[in-house]
Amino acid sequence: MAASLYGSLPLLFLFYISGIFLRAVAVDQTVKTFIFRVDAESKPSIFPTHYHWYTSEFAESSRILHVYDTVFHGFSASVTPSDAAALSKHPSVLAVFEDQSRELHTTRSPQFLGLRTQQGLWSESDYGSDVIIGLFDTGIWPERRSFSDENLGPVPARWKGVCQAGVRFSPTNCNRKIVGARYFSKGHEAAGRWEGPVTGINQTIEFMSPRDADGHGTHTASTAAGRYAFGASMEGYAAGIAKGVAPKARVAVYKVCWRNAGCFDSDILAAFDAAVNDGVDVISISIGGSDGVSSPYYLDPIAIGAYGAVSRGIFVSSSAGNEGSDGMSVTNIAPWLVTVGAGTIDRTFPAEVILGNGKRIDGVSLYSGPPLKDKMFPLVYPGKSGVLSASLCMENSLDPNLVKGKIVICDRGNNPRVAKGLVVKNAGGVGMILANGAQAGEGLVGDAHLIAALGVGSDEGDAVKAYASSTSNPTATIDFKGTLLGIKPAPVVASFSGRGPNGLNPEILKPDLIAPGVNILAAWTDAIGPTGLDPDSRKTEFNILSGTSMACPHVSGAAALLKSAHPDWSPAAIRSAVMTTANIIDNKNLSMIDEATGKPSTPYDFGAGHLNLDQAMDPGLVYDITNNDYVNFLCAIGYRPKVIQVITRSVANCPAKKPLPENLNYPSIAALFSTSSKGPQSKTFIRTVTNVDQPNSVYRPKIESPKGVTVTVKPTQLAFTEAVKKQSFVVTVTADTSNLVLGDSGAVFGSLSWTDGKHVVRSPIVVTQFETF
């Protein structure tokens, strides 16, 4: 983004009398918007607030648009260029930036999802206005510009929530944007009492309030529903205009996770209780297991709480977990949850290793400190010693005599990526090359390193290590190249994203879909630096993070837009809309690839595809699911009525004839065949679609059968009228299991699409085999 101190602009004639600027006639009367970076510490004590200071000394209150009083101290105002040039001479003004209209947006993902200003879903939904998103996370930093309530209407009358006061958080921290805030700590406090301070909340670094000491909650909230924030960046990276998916949606904060202390199930359930009673429309929960192992639904508080919400019409979006790229690593797999994996967007932050032999190795970094200026430094790989802790650059593992003044190669794993750089720095190293292992493959995410450092893929890491071990005096330098747009291919399935199949019930394909989750810029807390490490004293209004935690709120924001545009749609209808319209191709018009392997990805990786909001507003048909359908599903998987009651709060009446789990009216089809049966086998699936477009329409199927499989559909035409809005059909999947050749993922894949010439309602088909015991 262009930035300058307007010293070269024509100056106003100014008089400074009693601390007030008196303006003479400006040379140029054209009014523009400028952002003024002010040294906050220089505020005279006579002014109770910065706003009073700014309006008294710099500009009239009617000219000031925003006041920034956290990381970015200062204000934005509509003034002439001459005024801006004059104000840049004030001793407290550090810099002046012209507010420019740009195509580049810091949270670039809304544009990547097909959202456009003044048209399509944003326009039809009024940007999600009056829909309330409940964020279950680490709280919120309410002063961020992303949570401004400027030009928002009154808080929806149905809202019953509260703004809970606590440490550095008062009811005035809520507004028409942040309509409510609560915190839940009793689970942590109980654990601290009985298990010791290690499991409790460290109040020296935490706020006993909804205020965010970790940053994660602020980031996810602004990703889902952040307002427009001009001049946003993370220390210069991804500069432009930040905004969430549903910029006018309201935010209700439920702090259930605490810095360095995790999230307790009892607190999560209490938050679900509160959110349902408060009146949220959408719940976004970027929380789950960390080991890729899923508990039965009746032992999973997220599944239980989510059912209570969904059964009352509340959409619940959850993260798929970051345990990819192995199969069956997806978490949050209850069928009433929407499970979101992560993909890349068309923006990256390139950096480059230049080896002493002239070879250049591509990588990624968000380092913003002093550059190495092409100076070559000795290169060392501590892992050459065979000591695992040294290879991983664990704390106190590096010998300063070995690494001082050198660039150090560190293997990824065990401790945080940015923490490895701090270990290198503390041992006297000047830079770090962070090498992926085989599991992460070539998947890269940007990190705001505290030392000159970058991440490289597994193959590139091997090349750097080979050079370091085969050369007597290896050297290297690192070049940081800023922000690069228009990356192809994109989206790519992130290497860390949780993968299918569903570990509990493979008849239900999980994840449901993927959304942007790599290098996402959104608002950040003032309580910790961008790395989240205690020694990181930097302050930043925005931060760039990666994870399915970042993908989940994209779908939460999407649900808010769809709920606003279609208030009568159920949570299942909204899920159907985003799944059946999802993209399965990238911006090169090719099948999406898997970042970990470089090979084509599958529905086990991306579910139904990548979120595409340009189409989701008008899906044509939806697969709806009632509470009774979910109860029948629980009966089908063998849960007894009392067990089902744990989830549904009422005793279940299971049908006399046991239902089939695959007949849940899901927007995907998974056919499981036993390995013990030989020869041709068939599975039938019953589905029902509801017409949500023009009353008179006719849909016909288009089938892409998985390799070695036959798929048929009856009837072969679905006709809808004013009176007939729902139609059922039967899908038959037939496979000769004796000769079925499954792919690397243990399955073969196809699809069924219903089309009326305008809409394409696509469902993935998965065929696999399993062993019976």
PDB file of C-alpha atoms in Angstrom, residues 12-159:
ATOM      1  CA  LEU A  12      -0.922  25.383   4.626  1.00  0.00           C
ATOM      2  CA  PHE A  13      -0.216  28.575   6.446  1.00  0.00           C
ATOM      3  CA  LEU A  14      -0.634  27.489  10.081  1.00  0.00           C
ATOM      4  CA  PHE A  15      -0.663  29.157  13.400  1.00  0.00           C
ATOM      5  CA  TYR A  16      -0.245  27.081  16.544  1.00  0.00           C
ATOM      6  CA  ILE A  17      -1.988  28.916  19.375  1.00  0.00           C
ATOM      7  CA  SER A  18      -2.712  27.226  22.747  1.00  0.00           C
ATOM      8  CA  GLY A  19      -2.302  23.804  21.210  1.00  0.00           C
ATOM      9  CA  ILE A  20      -4.912  24.339  18.466  1.00  0.00           C
ATOM     10  CA  PHE A  21      -4.275  24.408  14.710  1.00  0.00           C
ATOM     11  CA  LEU A  22      -6.001  27.402  13.054  1.00  0.00           C
ATOM     12  CA  ARG A  23      -6.334  26.841   9.333  1.00  0.00           C
ATOM     13  CA  ALA A  24      -5.902  29.497   6.719  1.00  0.00           C
ATOM     14  CA  VAL A  25      -7.209  29.060   3.211  1.00  0.00           C
ATOM     15  CA  ALA A  26      -5.872  25.802   1.756  1.00  0.00           C
ATOM     16  CA  VAL A  27      -4.051  25.732  -1.515  1.00  0.00           C
ATOM     17  CA  ASP A  28      -6.014  22.618  -2.520  1.00  0.00           C
ATOM     18  CA  GLN A  29      -9.642  22.312  -1.346  1.00  0.00           C
ATOM     19  CA  THR A  30     -10.153  18.700  -2.595  1.00  0.00           C
ATOM     20  CA  VAL A  31     -11.136  16.642   0.464  1.00  0.00           C
ATOM     21  CA  LYS A  32      -9.759  13.124   0.800  1.00  0.00           C
ATOM     22  CA  THR A  33      -9.487  10.649   3.637  1.00  0.00           C
ATOM     23  CA  PHE A  34      -6.169  10.269   5.386  1.00  0.00           C
ATOM     24  CA  ILE A  35      -5.033   8.073   8.253  1.00  0.00           C
ATOM     25  CA  PHE A  36      -2.857   9.726  10.851  1.00  0.00           C
ATOM     26  CA  ARG A  37      -0.484   7.638  12.935  1.00  0.00           C
ATOM     27  CA  VAL A  38      -0.044   9.447  16.248  1.00  0.00           C
ATOM     28  CA  ASP A  39       2.357   8.907  19.116  1.00  0.00           C
ATOM     29  CA  ALA A  40      -0.176   8.073  21.811  1.00  0.00           C
ATOM     30  CA  GLU A  41       2.262   8.684  24.645  1.00  0.00           C
ATOM     31  CA  SER A  42       2.499  12.344  23.733  1.00  0.00           C
ATOM     32  CA  LYS A  43      -1.155  13.070  24.553  1.00  0.00           C
ATOM     33  CA  PRO A  44      -1.271  16.074  26.927  1.00  0.00           C
ATOM     34  CA  SER A  45      -2.801  15.084  30.258  1.00  0.00           C
ATOM     35  CA  ILE A  46      -5.337  17.876  29.998  1.00  0.00           C
ATOM     36  CA  PHE A  47      -7.309  15.744  27.517  1.00  0.00           C
ATOM     37  CA  PRO A  48      -9.312  12.894  29.096  1.00  0.00           C
ATOM     38  CA  THR A  49      -9.200  10.793  25.929  1.00  0.00           C
ATOM     39  CA  HIS A  50      -7.338  10.663  22.656  1.00  0.00           C
ATOM     40  CA  TYR A  51     -10.551  11.603  20.895  1.00  0.00           C
ATOM     41  CA  HIS A  52     -10.711  14.860  22.869  1.00  0.00           C
ATOM     42  CA  TRP A  53      -7.118  15.544  21.951  1.00  0.00           C
ATOM     43  CA  TYR A  54      -7.648  14.845  18.268  1.00  0.00           C
ATOM     44  CA  THR A  55     -10.809  16.914  17.999  1.00  0.00           C
ATOM     45  CA  SER A  56      -9.225  19.814  19.863  1.00  0.00           C
ATOM     46  CA  GLU A  57      -5.878  19.920  18.177  1.00  0.00           C
ATOM     47  CA  PHE A  58      -5.980  18.188  14.796  1.00  0.00           C
ATOM     48  CA  ALA A  59      -9.378  18.206  13.126  1.00  0.00           C
ATOM     49  CA  GLU A  60     -13.003  19.043  13.751  1.00  0.00           C
ATOM     50  CA  SER A  61     -15.090  16.172  15.107  1.00  0.00           C
ATOM     51  CA  SER A  62     -17.230  16.198  11.970  1.00  0.00           C
ATOM     52  CA  ARG A  63     -14.113  15.467   9.908  1.00  0.00           C
ATOM     53  CA  ILE A  64     -12.897  12.501  12.003  1.00  0.00           C
ATOM     54  CA  LEU A  65     -14.059   9.107  10.720  1.00  0.00           C
ATOM     55  CA  HIS A  66     -12.362   6.672  13.117  1.00  0.00           C
ATOM     56  CA  VAL A  67     -10.266   6.888  16.235  1.00  0.00           C
ATOM     57  CA  TYR A  68      -7.641   4.169  16.688  1.00  0.00           C
ATOM     58  CA  ASP A  69      -6.490   3.685  20.252  1.00  0.00           C
ATOM     59  CA  THR A  70      -4.821   0.299  20.428  1.00  0.00           C
ATOM     60  CA  VAL A  71      -2.012  -1.012  18.210  1.00  0.00           C
ATOM     61  CA  PHE A  72      -2.521   1.684  15.640  1.00  0.00           C
ATOM     62  CA  HIS A  73      -2.862   4.904  17.604  1.00  0.00           C
ATOM     63  CA  GLY A  74      -4.297   7.831  15.739  1.00  0.00           C
ATOM     64  CA  PHE A  75      -7.312   8.693  13.665  1.00  0.00           C
ATOM     65  CA  SER A  76      -8.651   8.954  10.146  1.00  0.00           C
ATOM     66  CA  ALA A  77     -10.164  12.147   8.875  1.00  0.00           C
ATOM     67  CA  SER A  78     -11.502  13.739   5.719  1.00  0.00           C
ATOM     68  CA  VAL A  79      -9.238  16.700   4.999  1.00  0.00           C
ATOM     69  CA  THR A  80      -7.505  18.341   2.061  1.00  0.00           C
ATOM     70  CA  PRO A  81      -4.064  17.143   0.958  1.00  0.00           C
ATOM     71  CA  SER A  82      -2.728  20.478   2.135  1.00  0.00           C
ATOM     72  CA  ASP A  83      -4.177  19.887   5.600  1.00  0.00           C
ATOM     73  CA  ALA A  84      -2.634  16.429   5.618  1.00  0.00           C
ATOM     74  CA  ALA A  85       0.754  17.846   4.640  1.00  0.00           C
ATOM     75  CA  ALA A  86       0.552  20.410   7.391  1.00  0.00           C
ATOM     76  CA  LEU A  87      -0.515  17.917  10.043  1.00  0.00           C
ATOM     77  CA  SER A  88       2.355  15.630   9.071  1.00  0.00           C
ATOM     78  CA  LYS A  89       4.674  18.331  10.478  1.00  0.00           C
ATOM     79  CA  HIS A  90       3.137  18.096  13.936  1.00  0.00           C
ATOM     80  CA  PRO A  91       5.719  16.590  16.323  1.00  0.00           C
ATOM     81  CA  SER A  92       3.253  13.898  17.515  1.00  0.00           C
ATOM     82  CA  VAL A  93       2.272  12.732  14.014  1.00  0.00           C
ATOM     83  CA  LEU A  94       4.522   9.854  12.986  1.00  0.00           C
ATOM     84  CA  ALA A  95       3.102   9.235   9.512  1.00  0.00           C
ATOM     85  CA  VAL A  96       0.227  10.110   7.204  1.00  0.00           C
ATOM     86  CA  PHE A  97      -1.305   7.628   4.745  1.00  0.00           C
ATOM     87  CA  GLU A  98      -3.764   8.445   2.032  1.00  0.00           C
ATOM     88  CA  ASP A  99      -6.817   6.204   2.176  1.00  0.00           C
ATOM     89  CA  GLN A 100      -6.942   4.705  -1.324  1.00  0.00           C
ATOM     90  CA  SER A 101      -9.502   2.562  -3.104  1.00  0.00           C
ATOM     91  CA  ARG A 102      -7.887  -0.783  -3.924  1.00  0.00           C
ATOM     92  CA  GLU A 103      -8.801  -4.156  -5.350  1.00  0.00           C
ATOM     93  CA  LEU A 104      -6.431  -5.819  -2.887  1.00  0.00           C
ATOM     94  CA  HIS A 105      -8.172  -6.791   0.343  1.00  0.00           C
ATOM     95  CA  THR A 106      -6.267  -7.997   3.362  1.00  0.00           C
ATOM     96  CA  THR A 107      -8.714 -10.737   4.276  1.00  0.00           C
ATOM     97  CA  ARG A 108      -8.697 -11.566   0.590  1.00  0.00           C
ATOM     98  CA  SER A 109     -10.858 -14.613   1.159  1.00  0.00           C
ATOM     99  CA  PRO A 110     -14.261 -12.846   0.675  1.00  0.00           C
ATOM    100  CA  GLN A 111     -13.327 -11.983  -2.898  1.00  0.00           C
ATOM    101  CA  PHE A 112     -11.836 -15.421  -3.404  1.00  0.00           C
ATOM    102  CA  LEU A 113     -15.189 -16.882  -2.320  1.00  0.00           C
ATOM    103  CA  GLY A 114     -17.042 -14.959  -5.034  1.00  0.00           C
ATOM    104  CA  LEU A 115     -18.432 -12.130  -2.896  1.00  0.00           C
ATOM    105  CA  ARG A 116     -18.769  -8.790  -4.652  1.00  0.00           C
ATOM    106  CA  THR A 117     -19.756  -5.382  -3.346  1.00  0.00           C
ATOM    107  CA  GLN A 118     -23.284  -4.202  -4.237  1.00  0.00           C
ATOM    108  CA  GLN A 119     -24.252  -7.433  -5.957  1.00  0.00           C
ATOM    109  CA  GLY A 120     -24.986 -11.087  -5.281  1.00  0.00           C
ATOM    110  CA  LEU A 121     -25.160 -12.515  -1.794  1.00  0.00           C
ATOM    111  CA  TRP A 122     -23.660  -9.488  -0.036  1.00  0.00           C
ATOM    112  CA  SER A 123     -26.311  -7.227  -1.531  1.00  0.00           C
ATOM    113  CA  GLU A 124     -29.199  -9.695  -1.169  1.00  0.00           C
ATOM    114  CA  SER A 125     -28.397 -10.335   2.494  1.00  0.00           C
ATOM    115  CA  ASP A 126     -27.508  -6.729   3.388  1.00  0.00           C
ATOM    116  CA  TYR A 127     -24.078  -8.073   4.375  1.00  0.00           C
ATOM    117  CA  GLY A 128     -25.622 -10.298   7.060  1.00  0.00           C
ATOM    118  CA  SER A 129     -27.271  -7.428   8.932  1.00  0.00           C
ATOM    119  CA  ASP A 130     -29.223  -8.442  12.058  1.00  0.00           C
ATOM    120  CA  VAL A 131     -27.937 -12.030  12.060  1.00  0.00           C
ATOM    121  CA  ILE A 132     -26.127 -12.817  15.321  1.00  0.00           C
ATOM    122  CA  ILE A 133     -23.033 -15.047  15.242  1.00  0.00           C
ATOM    123  CA  GLY A 134     -21.969 -16.619  18.518  1.00  0.00           C
ATOM    124  CA  LEU A 135     -18.185 -17.138  18.668  1.00  0.00           C
ATOM    125  CA  PHE A 136     -16.906 -19.827  21.034  1.00  0.00           C
ATOM    126  CA  ASP A 137     -13.250 -18.986  21.422  1.00  0.00           C
ATOM    127  CA  THR A 138     -10.721 -17.071  23.513  1.00  0.00           C
ATOM    128  CA  GLY A 139     -12.748 -13.859  23.743  1.00  0.00           C
ATOM    129  CA  ILE A 140     -12.428 -10.631  21.838  1.00  0.00           C
ATOM    130  CA  TRP A 141     -10.360  -7.444  21.756  1.00  0.00           C
ATOM    131  CA  PRO A 142     -13.317  -5.084  21.339  1.00  0.00           C
ATOM    132  CA  GLU A 143     -11.432  -1.901  20.456  1.00  0.00           C
ATOM    133  CA  ARG A 144     -10.413  -3.230  17.064  1.00  0.00           C
ATOM    134  CA  ARG A 145     -11.805  -1.369  14.066  1.00  0.00           C
ATOM    135  CA  SER A 146     -13.176  -4.669  12.802  1.00  0.00           C
ATOM    136  CA  PHE A 147     -15.806  -4.474  15.549  1.00  0.00           C
ATOM    137  CA  SER A 148     -16.966  -0.884  14.993  1.00  0.00           C
ATOM    138  CA  ASP A 149     -20.743  -0.410  15.076  1.00  0.00           C
ATOM    139  CA  GLU A 150     -20.736   2.703  12.924  1.00  0.00           C
ATOM    140  CA  ASN A 151     -23.844   2.886  10.716  1.00  0.00           C
ATOM    141  CA  LEU A 152     -25.309  -0.300  12.146  1.00  0.00           C
ATOM    142  CA  GLY A 153     -28.959  -0.344  13.186  1.00  0.00           C
ATOM    143  CA  PRO A 154     -30.230  -1.162  16.675  1.00  0.00           C
ATOM    144  CA  VAL A 155     -29.424  -4.494  18.311  1.00  0.00           C
ATOM    145  CA  PRO A 156     -32.084  -7.007  17.176  1.00  0.00           C
ATOM    146  CA  ALA A 157     -35.001  -6.932  19.619  1.00  0.00           C
ATOM    147  CA  ARG A 158     -34.941 -10.711  20.045  1.00  0.00           C
ATOM    148  CA  TRP A 159     -31.474 -10.572  21.602  1.00  0.00           C
TER     149      TRP A 159
END
